[in-house]
Coordinates of C-alpha atoms in Angstrom, one line a residue:
Chain T
X15 CA 130.4 97.4 107.4
X16 CA 132.5 98.9 104.6
X17 CA 135.2 96.3 105.1
X18 CA 132.6 93.6 104.8
X19 CA 131.3 95.0 101.5
X20 CA 134.8 95.3 100.0
X21 CA 135.5 91.7 101.0
X22 CA 132.2 90.5 99.5
X23 CA 133.0 92.3 96.2
X24 CA 136.6 90.9 96.1
X25 CA 135.3 87.4 96.7
X26 CA 132.6 87.7 94.0
X27 CA 135.1 89.0 91.5
X28 CA 137.5 86.2 92.1
X29 CA 134.8 83.7 91.7
X30 CA 133.5 85.5 88.6
X31 CA 137.0 85.3 87.0
X32 CA 137.0 81.6 87.4
X33 CA 133.6 81.5 85.6
X34 CA 131.3 81.2 88.6
X35 CA 128.7 84.0 88.1
X36 CA 126.3 82.7 90.7
X37 CA 128.1 84.4 93.6
X38 CA 127.7 87.9 92.0
X39 CA 124.1 87.3 91.0
X40 CA 123.4 86.0 94.4
X41 CA 124.3 89.3 96.1
X42 CA 121.1 90.8 97.5
X43 CA 122.1 94.5 97.7
X44 CA 121.7 96.1 94.2
X45 CA 124.4 98.6 94.7
X46 CA 127.0 96.1 95.8
X47 CA 126.0 93.8 93.0
X48 CA 126.5 96.4 90.3
X49 CA 129.8 97.5 91.9
X50 CA 130.9 93.9 91.9
X51 CA 130.0 93.5 88.3
X52 CA 131.9 96.6 87.3
X53 CA 134.9 95.4 89.2
X54 CA 134.7 92.1 87.5
X55 CA 134.5 93.7 84.1
X56 CA 137.6 95.8 84.8
X57 CA 139.5 92.8 86.1
X58 CA 138.6 90.8 83.0
X59 CA 139.8 93.6 80.7
X60 CA 143.1 93.9 82.5
X61 CA 143.6 90.1 82.2
X62 CA 142.7 90.2 78.5
X63 CA 145.1 93.1 77.7
X64 CA 148.0 91.4 79.4
X65 CA 147.0 88.2 77.7
X66 CA 147.0 89.7 74.2
X67 CA 150.2 91.5 75.0
X68 CA 151.9 88.1 75.4
X69 CA 150.3 86.9 72.2
X70 CA 151.5 89.9 70.2
X71 CA 155.1 89.6 71.3
X72 CA 154.9 85.9 70.3
X73 CA 153.6 86.9 66.8
X74 CA 156.4 89.4 66.4
X75 CA 159.0 86.9 67.0
X76 CA 157.4 84.3 64.7
X77 CA 156.3 86.6 61.9
X78 CA 159.5 87.8 60.2
X79 CA 158.6 87.2 56.6
X80 CA 160.5 84.5 54.8
X81 CA 162.2 86.3 51.9
X82 CA 161.9 83.3 49.6
X83 CA 158.1 83.2 49.8
X84 CA 156.2 85.0 47.1
X85 CA 153.5 87.4 48.2
X86 CA 150.9 84.9 47.0
X87 CA 152.2 82.3 49.4
X88 CA 152.3 84.7 52.3
X89 CA 148.8 86.0 51.7
X90 CA 147.5 82.5 51.2
X91 CA 148.8 81.4 54.6
X92 CA 147.5 84.5 56.2
X93 CA 144.0 84.2 54.8
X94 CA 143.9 80.5 55.8
X95 CA 144.7 81.5 59.4
X96 CA 142.3 84.5 59.6
X97 CA 139.3 83.0 57.8
X98 CA 139.6 79.2 57.8
X99 CA 138.2 77.6 54.7
X100 CA 138.3 80.8 52.6
X101 CA 141.0 79.7 50.2
X102 CA 141.0 76.7 48.0
X103 CA 144.2 74.6 47.9
X104 CA 145.3 73.6 44.4
X105 CA 148.6 72.1 43.7
X106 CA 151.2 74.1 41.8
X107 CA 149.1 77.2 41.4
X108 CA 150.3 79.3 44.2
X109 CA 153.1 80.9 42.1
X110 CA 150.5 82.4 39.9
X111 CA 147.4 83.1 42.1
X112 CA 145.2 82.3 45.1
X113 CA 141.9 80.6 44.6
X114 CA 139.2 82.0 46.9
X115 CA 135.9 80.3 47.8
X116 CA 133.1 82.4 46.4
X117 CA 131.1 82.1 49.6
X118 CA 133.8 83.7 51.7
X119 CA 134.8 86.4 49.2
X120 CA 132.9 89.1 51.1
X121 CA 134.9 88.6 54.2
X122 CA 138.2 88.1 52.3
X123 CA 137.8 91.3 50.3
X124 CA 137.2 93.4 53.4
X125 CA 140.2 91.9 55.0
X126 CA 142.4 92.5 52.0
X127 CA 141.4 96.2 52.0
X128 CA 141.6 96.9 55.7
X129 CA 144.1 94.6 57.3
X130 CA 147.2 96.2 58.6
X131 CA 149.5 93.6 57.1
X132 CA 147.8 93.3 53.7
X133 CA 146.6 96.9 52.9
X134 CA 145.6 96.2 49.3
X135 CA 144.4 99.7 48.6
X136 CA 144.5 99.5 44.8
X137 CA 142.5 97.2 42.6
X138 CA 144.4 97.0 39.4
X139 CA 142.3 94.9 37.1
X140 CA 139.4 92.4 37.0
X141 CA 139.5 89.8 34.2
X142 CA 136.5 87.7 33.4
X143 CA 137.4 84.4 31.7
X144 CA 135.6 81.3 30.6
X145 CA 138.0 78.4 31.4
X146 CA 135.8 75.8 29.8
X147 CA 134.0 72.8 31.4
X148 CA 131.2 75.0 32.6
X149 CA 133.4 77.2 34.9
X150 CA 133.7 81.0 34.7
X151 CA 136.4 82.8 36.6
X152 CA 136.8 86.3 37.9
X153 CA 140.4 87.2 38.3
X154 CA 141.5 90.1 40.4
X155 CA 144.9 91.8 40.4
X156 CA 145.6 93.7 43.6
X157 CA 148.4 96.1 44.4
X158 CA 149.3 97.9 47.6
X159 CA 150.5 101.4 47.1
X160 CA 151.6 101.7 50.7
X161 CA 153.4 98.3 51.0
X162 CA 154.2 97.8 47.3
X163 CA 153.2 94.2 46.9
X164 CA 150.9 92.5 44.4
X165 CA 148.7 89.4 44.4
X166 CA 146.3 87.7 42.1
X167 CA 143.0 86.2 43.3
X168 CA 140.7 83.9 41.3
X169 CA 137.2 83.1 42.1
X170 CA 135.7 80.2 40.1
X171 CA 131.9 79.9 39.7
X172 CA 129.6 77.6 37.8
X173 CA 128.3 78.9 34.4
X174 CA 124.8 77.9 35.4
X175 CA 124.7 80.2 38.4
X176 CA 127.5 82.7 38.0
X177 CA 127.1 84.9 41.1
X178 CA 129.9 86.6 43.0
X179 CA 129.8 89.2 45.8
X180 CA 130.4 92.7 44.4
X181 CA 133.3 94.6 45.7
X182 CA 132.2 97.8 44.1
X183 CA 131.8 99.7 47.3
X184 CA 135.1 98.6 48.7
X185 CA 137.2 99.6 45.7
X186 CA 135.2 102.2 43.7
X187 CA 136.9 101.3 40.4
X188 CA 135.4 97.9 40.9
X189 CA 132.1 99.5 39.7
X190 CA 133.3 99.8 36.1
X191 CA 135.5 96.7 36.1
X192 CA 132.6 94.5 37.3
X193 CA 130.3 96.0 34.7
X194 CA 132.8 95.2 32.0
X195 CA 133.1 91.6 33.2
X196 CA 129.4 91.3 33.3
X197 CA 129.2 92.7 29.8
X198 CA 131.7 90.3 28.3
X199 CA 131.5 87.1 30.3
X200 CA 128.2 87.4 32.1
X201 CA 129.2 87.0 35.7
X202 CA 126.5 88.6 38.0
X203 CA 127.9 90.6 40.8
X204 CA 125.6 90.6 43.7
X205 CA 125.1 93.9 45.5
X206 CA 126.3 96.0 42.6
X207 CA 124.2 99.1 42.4
X208 CA 124.2 99.6 38.7
X209 CA 125.0 96.4 36.9
X210 CA 124.4 97.3 33.3
X211 CA 126.4 96.7 30.1
X212 CA 129.5 98.8 29.9
X213 CA 130.8 98.7 26.3
X214 CA 128.1 96.9 24.3
X215 CA 124.6 98.3 23.6
X216 CA 122.1 97.6 26.3
X217 CA 120.0 95.3 24.0
X218 CA 122.9 93.1 23.0
X219 CA 122.2 89.4 23.3
X220 CA 124.7 87.0 24.9
X221 CA 128.1 87.4 26.4
X222 CA 130.8 87.6 23.6
X223 CA 133.8 86.3 25.5
X224 CA 132.2 83.1 26.6
X225 CA 133.6 80.2 24.5
X226 CA 130.1 79.0 23.5
X227 CA 129.1 82.5 22.2
X228 CA 127.5 82.5 18.8
X229 CA 127.3 85.8 16.8
X230 CA 123.8 87.0 16.2
X231 CA 122.5 86.8 12.6
X232 CA 121.2 90.3 12.5
X233 CA 121.3 93.4 14.8
X234 CA 118.4 95.8 14.4
X235 CA 117.8 94.4 10.9
X236 CA 121.5 94.8 9.9
X237 CA 123.1 91.6 8.7
X238 CA 126.3 90.8 10.7
X239 CA 129.2 89.5 8.5
X240 CA 130.6 86.1 9.4
X241 CA 133.9 86.0 11.3
X242 CA 136.7 84.6 9.2
X243 CA 138.2 81.8 11.2
X244 CA 141.6 81.5 9.4
X245 CA 143.4 84.0 7.3
X246 CA 144.2 82.4 3.9
Chain K
X5 CA 116.1 133.8 53.6
X6 CA 115.8 130.3 52.4
X7 CA 117.8 128.8 49.6
X8 CA 116.0 128.7 46.3
X9 CA 116.3 125.4 44.5
X10 CA 115.8 125.5 40.7
X11 CA 114.7 122.6 38.7
X12 CA 117.4 120.1 37.8
X13 CA 118.1 119.6 34.1
X14 CA 119.8 116.7 32.3
X15 CA 122.2 117.9 29.6
X16 CA 123.6 115.6 27.1
X17 CA 127.2 116.3 26.0
X18 CA 128.4 114.3 23.0
X19 CA 128.9 111.7 21.6
X20 CA 130.1 114.1 18.9
X21 CA 131.6 117.0 20.7
X22 CA 135.1 118.5 20.3
X23 CA 135.8 118.8 24.0
X24 CA 135.1 115.2 24.8
X25 CA 138.2 114.1 22.9
X26 CA 136.5 111.4 20.9
X27 CA 133.1 109.7 21.0
X28 CA 132.2 110.1 24.6
X29 CA 128.8 110.9 25.9
X30 CA 128.2 112.6 29.2
X31 CA 124.8 112.7 30.8
X32 CA 125.2 115.7 33.0
X33 CA 122.7 116.6 35.7
X34 CA 122.8 120.4 36.3
X35 CA 121.2 122.8 38.7
X36 CA 121.4 126.0 36.8
X37 CA 125.0 125.9 35.7
X38 CA 126.3 123.9 38.6
X39 CA 126.9 120.2 37.9
X40 CA 125.4 117.8 40.4
X41 CA 126.0 114.4 38.7
X42 CA 127.8 113.1 35.6
X43 CA 127.1 109.7 34.1
X44 CA 129.6 108.9 31.3
X45 CA 128.3 106.6 28.6
X46 CA 131.1 104.8 26.8
X47 CA 131.3 102.1 24.2
X48 CA 130.7 104.1 21.0
X49 CA 134.2 103.2 19.7
X50 CA 134.1 99.5 20.9
X51 CA 135.8 97.4 18.2
X52 CA 135.9 94.1 20.2
X53 CA 139.6 94.2 20.6
X54 CA 139.6 91.3 23.1
X55 CA 137.4 89.1 21.0
X56 CA 139.5 89.7 17.9
X57 CA 142.6 88.8 19.8
X58 CA 141.2 85.3 20.5
X59 CA 140.9 84.7 16.7
X60 CA 144.3 85.9 15.6
X61 CA 147.9 84.7 16.3
X62 CA 150.1 86.4 18.8
X63 CA 152.0 88.2 16.0
X64 CA 148.8 89.5 14.5
X65 CA 147.7 91.1 17.8
X66 CA 150.3 93.9 17.5
X67 CA 148.5 96.0 15.0
X68 CA 145.3 95.8 17.1
X69 CA 147.2 97.2 20.1
X70 CA 148.2 100.2 17.9
X71 CA 144.5 101.0 17.4
X72 CA 143.7 101.0 21.1
X73 CA 145.6 104.0 22.2
X74 CA 146.2 105.6 18.8
X75 CA 148.0 108.6 20.4
X76 CA 150.7 106.5 21.9
X77 CA 150.9 103.4 19.8
X78 CA 154.6 102.7 20.5
X79 CA 153.9 102.4 24.2
X80 CA 151.0 100.0 23.5
X81 CA 153.2 97.8 21.3
X82 CA 156.0 97.9 23.9
X83 CA 153.6 96.8 26.7
X84 CA 152.3 93.9 24.6
X85 CA 155.8 92.8 23.5
X86 CA 157.3 92.7 27.0
X87 CA 154.3 90.8 28.3
X88 CA 154.5 88.0 25.7
X89 CA 158.3 87.9 26.1
X90 CA 158.1 87.4 29.8
X91 CA 155.5 84.7 29.3
X92 CA 157.8 82.9 26.9
X93 CA 161.1 83.8 28.5
X94 CA 162.6 85.6 25.5
X95 CA 165.7 87.7 26.0
X96 CA 166.0 90.5 23.4
X97 CA 169.3 92.0 22.2
X98 CA 170.5 95.1 23.9
X99 CA 170.2 97.1 20.7
X100 CA 166.5 96.3 20.5
X101 CA 166.0 97.4 24.0
X102 CA 167.6 100.8 23.3
X103 CA 165.6 101.3 20.1
X104 CA 162.4 100.5 22.0
X105 CA 163.2 103.0 24.8
X106 CA 164.0 105.7 22.2
X107 CA 160.8 105.3 20.2
X108 CA 158.6 104.9 23.4
X109 CA 160.0 108.0 25.0
X110 CA 159.6 110.0 21.7
X111 CA 156.0 108.8 21.6
X112 CA 155.5 109.9 25.2
X113 CA 156.6 113.4 24.3
X114 CA 154.3 113.4 21.3
X115 CA 151.4 112.1 23.4
X116 CA 151.9 114.7 26.1
X117 CA 152.2 117.5 23.5
X118 CA 148.9 116.5 22.1
X119 CA 147.3 116.3 25.6
X120 CA 148.6 119.7 26.7
X121 CA 147.9 121.4 23.4
X122 CA 144.3 120.2 23.2
X123 CA 144.0 121.0 26.9
X124 CA 144.8 124.6 26.1
X125 CA 142.2 124.5 23.4
X126 CA 139.6 123.2 25.9
X127 CA 140.1 126.2 28.2
X128 CA 140.3 128.7 25.4
X129 CA 143.9 129.1 24.4
X130 CA 144.4 128.5 20.7
X131 CA 148.0 129.5 20.0
X132 CA 149.9 127.0 22.2
X133 CA 148.0 124.2 20.4
X134 CA 149.6 125.2 17.1
X135 CA 153.0 125.5 18.6
X136 CA 152.8 122.1 20.2
X137 CA 151.4 120.4 17.1
X138 CA 154.2 121.9 15.1
X139 CA 156.7 120.1 17.3
X140 CA 154.7 116.9 17.5
X141 CA 154.8 116.9 13.7
X142 CA 158.6 116.6 13.8
X143 CA 158.4 113.6 16.0
X144 CA 155.8 111.9 13.7
X145 CA 158.2 112.7 10.8
X146 CA 160.9 110.8 12.7
X147 CA 158.6 107.8 13.2
X148 CA 157.8 107.9 9.5
X149 CA 161.5 107.6 8.9
X150 CA 161.7 104.6 11.3
X151 CA 158.8 102.5 10.2
X152 CA 156.9 104.3 7.4
X153 CA 153.8 105.1 9.4
X154 CA 152.9 108.3 11.2
X155 CA 150.3 107.2 13.7
X156 CA 149.8 103.4 13.7
X157 CA 153.3 102.0 13.7
X158 CA 153.2 98.2 14.2
X159 CA 156.8 98.7 15.0
X160 CA 157.7 96.8 18.2
X161 CA 157.2 93.1 17.7
X162 CA 157.5 90.2 20.1
X163 CA 161.3 89.6 20.3
X164 CA 162.4 92.6 18.3
X165 CA 161.4 95.5 16.2
X166 CA 160.2 95.5 12.5
X167 CA 163.1 97.6 11.1
X168 CA 166.5 98.7 12.3
X169 CA 166.9 102.5 12.8
X170 CA 167.5 104.1 9.4
X171 CA 170.7 105.9 8.5
X172 CA 170.9 109.4 9.9
X173 CA 168.2 108.8 12.5
X174 CA 170.4 109.4 15.5
X175 CA 171.6 112.7 14.1
X176 CA 168.0 113.8 13.3
X177 CA 167.0 112.8 16.9
X178 CA 169.8 114.9 18.4
X179 CA 168.9 117.9 16.1
X180 CA 165.3 117.6 17.3
X181 CA 166.3 117.4 21.0
X182 CA 168.5 120.5 20.6
X183 CA 165.7 122.4 19.0
X184 CA 163.0 121.1 21.3
X185 CA 164.5 121.7 24.7
X186 CA 164.2 125.5 24.6
X187 CA 160.7 125.2 23.3
X188 CA 159.5 124.0 26.7
X189 CA 160.4 127.4 28.1
X190 CA 158.3 128.9 25.3
X191 CA 155.3 126.8 26.2
X192 CA 155.7 127.9 29.8
X193 CA 155.7 131.5 28.8
X194 CA 152.7 131.0 26.5
X195 CA 150.5 128.8 28.5
X196 CA 151.7 127.5 31.8
X197 CA 151.9 130.7 33.7
X198 CA 149.3 132.5 31.7
X199 CA 147.0 134.3 34.1
X200 CA 143.8 133.2 32.4
X201 CA 145.0 129.6 32.1
X202 CA 145.9 129.5 35.8
X203 CA 142.6 131.0 36.8
X204 CA 140.8 128.4 34.9
X205 CA 142.8 125.4 36.2
X206 CA 144.4 126.0 39.6
X207 CA 142.2 124.8 42.5
X208 CA 139.8 123.3 40.1
X209 CA 138.8 119.6 40.2
X210 CA 141.0 118.6 43.1
X211 CA 141.7 114.9 43.2
X212 CA 142.9 113.7 46.6
X213 CA 145.4 110.9 46.7
X214 CA 143.3 108.4 48.5
X215 CA 140.4 108.9 46.1
X216 CA 142.7 108.5 43.2
X217 CA 144.0 105.2 44.5
X218 CA 140.6 103.9 45.3
X219 CA 139.4 104.8 41.8
X220 CA 142.4 103.1 40.2
X221 CA 143.7 106.3 38.7
X222 CA 147.4 105.9 37.6
X223 CA 150.1 107.7 35.7
X224 CA 150.4 111.5 35.6
X225 CA 147.0 111.9 37.1
X226 CA 148.0 110.0 40.2
X227 CA 151.4 111.6 40.4
X228 CA 149.8 115.0 40.2
X229 CA 148.0 114.1 43.5
X230 CA 151.3 113.7 45.1
X231 CA 151.8 109.9 44.9
X232 CA 155.2 108.9 43.6
X233 CA 154.3 105.9 41.6
X234 CA 155.9 105.3 38.2
X235 CA 156.3 101.7 36.9
X236 CA 159.5 102.8 35.0
X237 CA 161.0 103.4 38.4
X238 CA 159.2 101.2 40.9
X239 CA 158.9 98.0 38.8
X240 CA 161.4 98.6 35.9
X241 CA 160.7 96.7 32.7
X242 CA 162.9 96.6 29.6
X243 CA 166.0 98.6 30.5
X244 CA 164.5 101.5 32.3
X245 CA 166.6 100.8 35.4
X246 CA 169.7 101.9 33.5
X247 CA 168.6 105.5 33.1
X248 CA 168.7 108.4 35.4
X249 CA 165.6 110.4 35.6
X250 CA 163.2 111.9 38.1
X251 CA 159.5 111.2 38.7
X252 CA 157.8 114.6 38.9
X253 CA 154.9 114.8 41.4
X254 CA 152.3 117.5 42.0
X255 CA 153.2 120.1 44.6
X256 CA 150.3 122.4 44.4
X257 CA 152.5 125.3 43.4
X258 CA 149.7 127.6 42.2
X259 CA 146.8 125.9 44.0
X260 CA 146.0 122.7 45.8
X261 CA 147.8 119.4 45.3
X262 CA 146.0 117.4 42.7
X263 CA 144.2 120.2 40.9
X264 CA 143.9 120.5 37.1
X265 CA 147.0 122.7 36.9
X266 CA 149.1 120.1 38.7
X267 CA 148.0 117.5 36.2
X268 CA 149.0 119.8 33.4
X269 CA 152.3 120.7 35.0
X270 CA 153.3 117.1 35.8
X271 CA 153.0 116.3 32.1
X272 CA 155.0 119.3 31.2
X273 CA 157.8 118.2 33.5
X274 CA 157.6 114.6 32.3
X275 CA 158.4 115.9 28.8
X276 CA 161.7 117.2 30.2
X277 CA 162.4 113.9 31.9
X278 CA 161.8 112.1 28.7
X279 CA 164.3 114.3 27.0
X280 CA 166.8 113.3 29.7
X281 CA 166.1 109.6 29.1
X282 CA 166.4 110.1 25.3
X283 CA 169.8 111.8 25.5
X284 CA 171.1 108.9 27.6
X285 CA 169.6 106.2 25.3
X286 CA 170.9 107.8 22.1
X287 CA 174.3 108.0 23.7
X288 CA 174.2 104.3 24.8
X289 CA 172.7 102.9 21.6
X290 CA 174.9 100.0 20.4
X291 CA 176.1 100.4 16.8
X292 CA 175.9 96.7 15.8
X293 CA 173.3 94.1 16.3
X294 CA 170.5 92.4 14.5
X295 CA 167.1 93.6 15.4
X296 CA 165.4 90.4 14.1
X297 CA 167.7 88.0 15.9
X298 CA 165.4 87.1 18.8
X299 CA 162.1 87.1 16.9
X300 CA 160.7 83.6 17.4
X301 CA 159.6 81.6 14.4
X302 CA 156.5 80.4 16.1
X303 CA 155.0 82.1 19.2
X304 CA 153.5 79.4 21.4
X305 CA 153.8 80.5 25.0
X306 CA 153.6 77.7 27.6
X307 CA 150.3 77.2 29.5
X308 CA 149.7 79.9 32.1
X309 CA 148.7 83.4 32.8
X310 CA 150.6 86.7 33.2
X311 CA 149.7 90.1 34.3
X312 CA 152.3 92.7 33.4
X313 CA 152.2 96.4 33.8
X314 CA 154.0 99.1 31.9
X315 CA 154.0 102.8 32.0
X316 CA 152.2 104.4 29.1
X317 CA 151.8 108.2 28.8
X318 CA 148.4 107.8 30.4
X319 CA 149.3 105.5 33.3
X320 CA 149.5 101.8 34.1
X321 CA 148.9 99.9 30.9
X322 CA 148.6 96.2 31.6
X323 CA 148.0 93.1 29.6
X324 CA 146.5 90.0 31.2
X325 CA 147.3 87.1 28.9
X326 CA 146.2 83.5 29.4
X327 CA 147.8 81.0 27.1
X328 CA 146.7 77.4 26.5
X329 CA 149.8 76.5 24.5
X330 CA 148.3 77.3 21.1
X331 CA 149.4 80.0 18.7
X332 CA 146.4 82.1 19.6
X333 CA 145.8 83.8 23.0
X334 CA 143.1 82.0 25.0
X335 CA 142.2 85.2 26.6
X336 CA 143.7 88.6 26.4
X337 CA 142.6 91.5 28.5
X338 CA 143.9 95.0 28.3
X339 CA 143.8 97.1 31.4
X340 CA 143.6 100.6 30.0
X341 CA 144.7 103.6 32.1
X342 CA 142.2 106.0 30.5
X343 CA 139.3 103.8 31.5
X344 CA 140.1 104.1 35.2
X345 CA 140.9 107.8 34.9
X346 CA 137.5 108.5 33.3
X347 CA 135.7 106.7 36.1
X348 CA 136.8 109.3 38.6
X349 CA 135.2 112.2 36.6
X350 CA 131.9 112.0 38.4
X351 CA 133.5 112.1 41.8
X352 CA 135.7 115.2 41.2
X353 CA 133.4 117.3 39.1
X354 CA 130.4 117.5 41.5
X355 CA 129.7 121.1 42.4
X356 CA 131.7 122.7 39.7
X357 CA 130.3 124.8 36.8
X358 CA 129.7 123.2 33.4
X359 CA 132.7 125.0 31.9
X360 CA 134.9 123.6 34.7
X361 CA 133.9 120.1 33.9
X362 CA 135.4 120.5 30.4
X363 CA 138.6 121.7 32.0
X364 CA 138.6 118.7 34.4
X365 CA 137.8 116.2 31.7
X366 CA 140.6 117.6 29.5
X367 CA 143.1 117.4 32.4
X368 CA 142.5 113.7 32.8
X369 CA 143.8 113.2 29.3
X370 CA 141.6 110.4 28.1
X371 CA 141.7 108.6 24.7
X372 CA 138.5 107.0 23.8
X373 CA 140.1 104.3 21.6
X374 CA 141.7 102.9 24.7
X375 CA 138.6 103.2 26.9
X376 CA 136.3 101.4 24.5
X377 CA 138.9 99.0 23.0

């Protein structure tokens, strides 16, 4: 009887591994069925471990970093592999920076912070910039204190709907940096818990570092002197 | 026995208050005398530095950088100059490099003396403040000799410096160093190991290294938490790779690693390292050379962006410059180290007494001119 049961389980597991679950589900005895399922789970796990083991060793042989590549190029290729479609390919720019798709910034930022190979634990700077033609950019300079490499990431958004995912809770300094970018350029960071003006008064109108910014005539009844364009 | 909770009170420190080191306002939420939350309000000294830079030429930006961190203007000038030079690919003469290192390191000593002196003042020690200001005054006299100004120098230009070192400067510098080195021992006797001072600062406001990195804290504040990161060593700019000096880190000698005392002590040891660099630089200073030789007639960097970091007395000072090939910067952003240092204040002062918050704020060595820009 016991031999029969073991045979039954072994048979079911083998079929299950091949993708046929009907045999296991067809077992009438509840105890035997659950035992068979547990055995199948175990067998699958073993197979997976040995499988990934092979993959890992492959990666190790393939991954030695090309010394001639800049960190930007390496990270670009890595991001493209991990999150397809997250980076925007633009010719000739890779020496300077990586363009990231605003829609995948959430996943990319988490990967940058937590990935073993990247480990960007330090956010150095966020620069907001109005590059003209209705495009605003948020530029991030990252540095890894543990691995000592740096990259620059740029996220372009339209001036009509300038919304970018906030990284304030991943790098805490992002809190103040993002507030400053919002203050100066007017990019709205979605998910920021306290997106207020940083340096200017709360009731200031407009975003001064946009190229189409016009100085207010008066502020609280005080006339604002005109900016001299050229020094004579 | 249950815990009795008193009513929470919001206390407003500043914007005009001597212990905030400038026009900083702190909204402090307190429970009795214990601080539960701090909300720094900044921007009282905002002079639209970045907006101004877009309206002036690259040469005219230099005096504006002076006025950002007015305690260490030379280092601000230097950071800006090396950034634009790298963007344009300018090589400066060796003599200029040496002069820059000399003035920058003197300014680092002056800045640290001010930071340590006023820190003593914050926690109630008046005398060391006078001693340190007396010595800082001699450095400012030397700067007056070099460029005519005592605080806002406009000395380091793109491609060179405004004046050659005057006659007799090197001798004066050596005299000062000979006089100054024993003074450090005196400071240590007066303040560093003073029982009251140690009680007020050791084990107070501990900043763990991972928190420091996450909050972007750099410079002496980060090194006091035990992280060995100094741009002068790890990413040398100018000719810092030629000099032999150590990078002091906090070891928690009298308390925990990363406490207020460690932040104080790292600065004190950095003064000694600066003296070491100065001696080597004065020795290697070339006699001949034209300091105006490499100054470009027109500064028009090629299209592109650059992010360049330098080590100011307060930490990583970086300029992000975007050029569109015109004589004015398209966008200039300054990453100021004091800005990031201040952001960590709320995190590390929770649960401390109100008087300790003053000690913690003083140990971070902030300059409001640089935070507000």
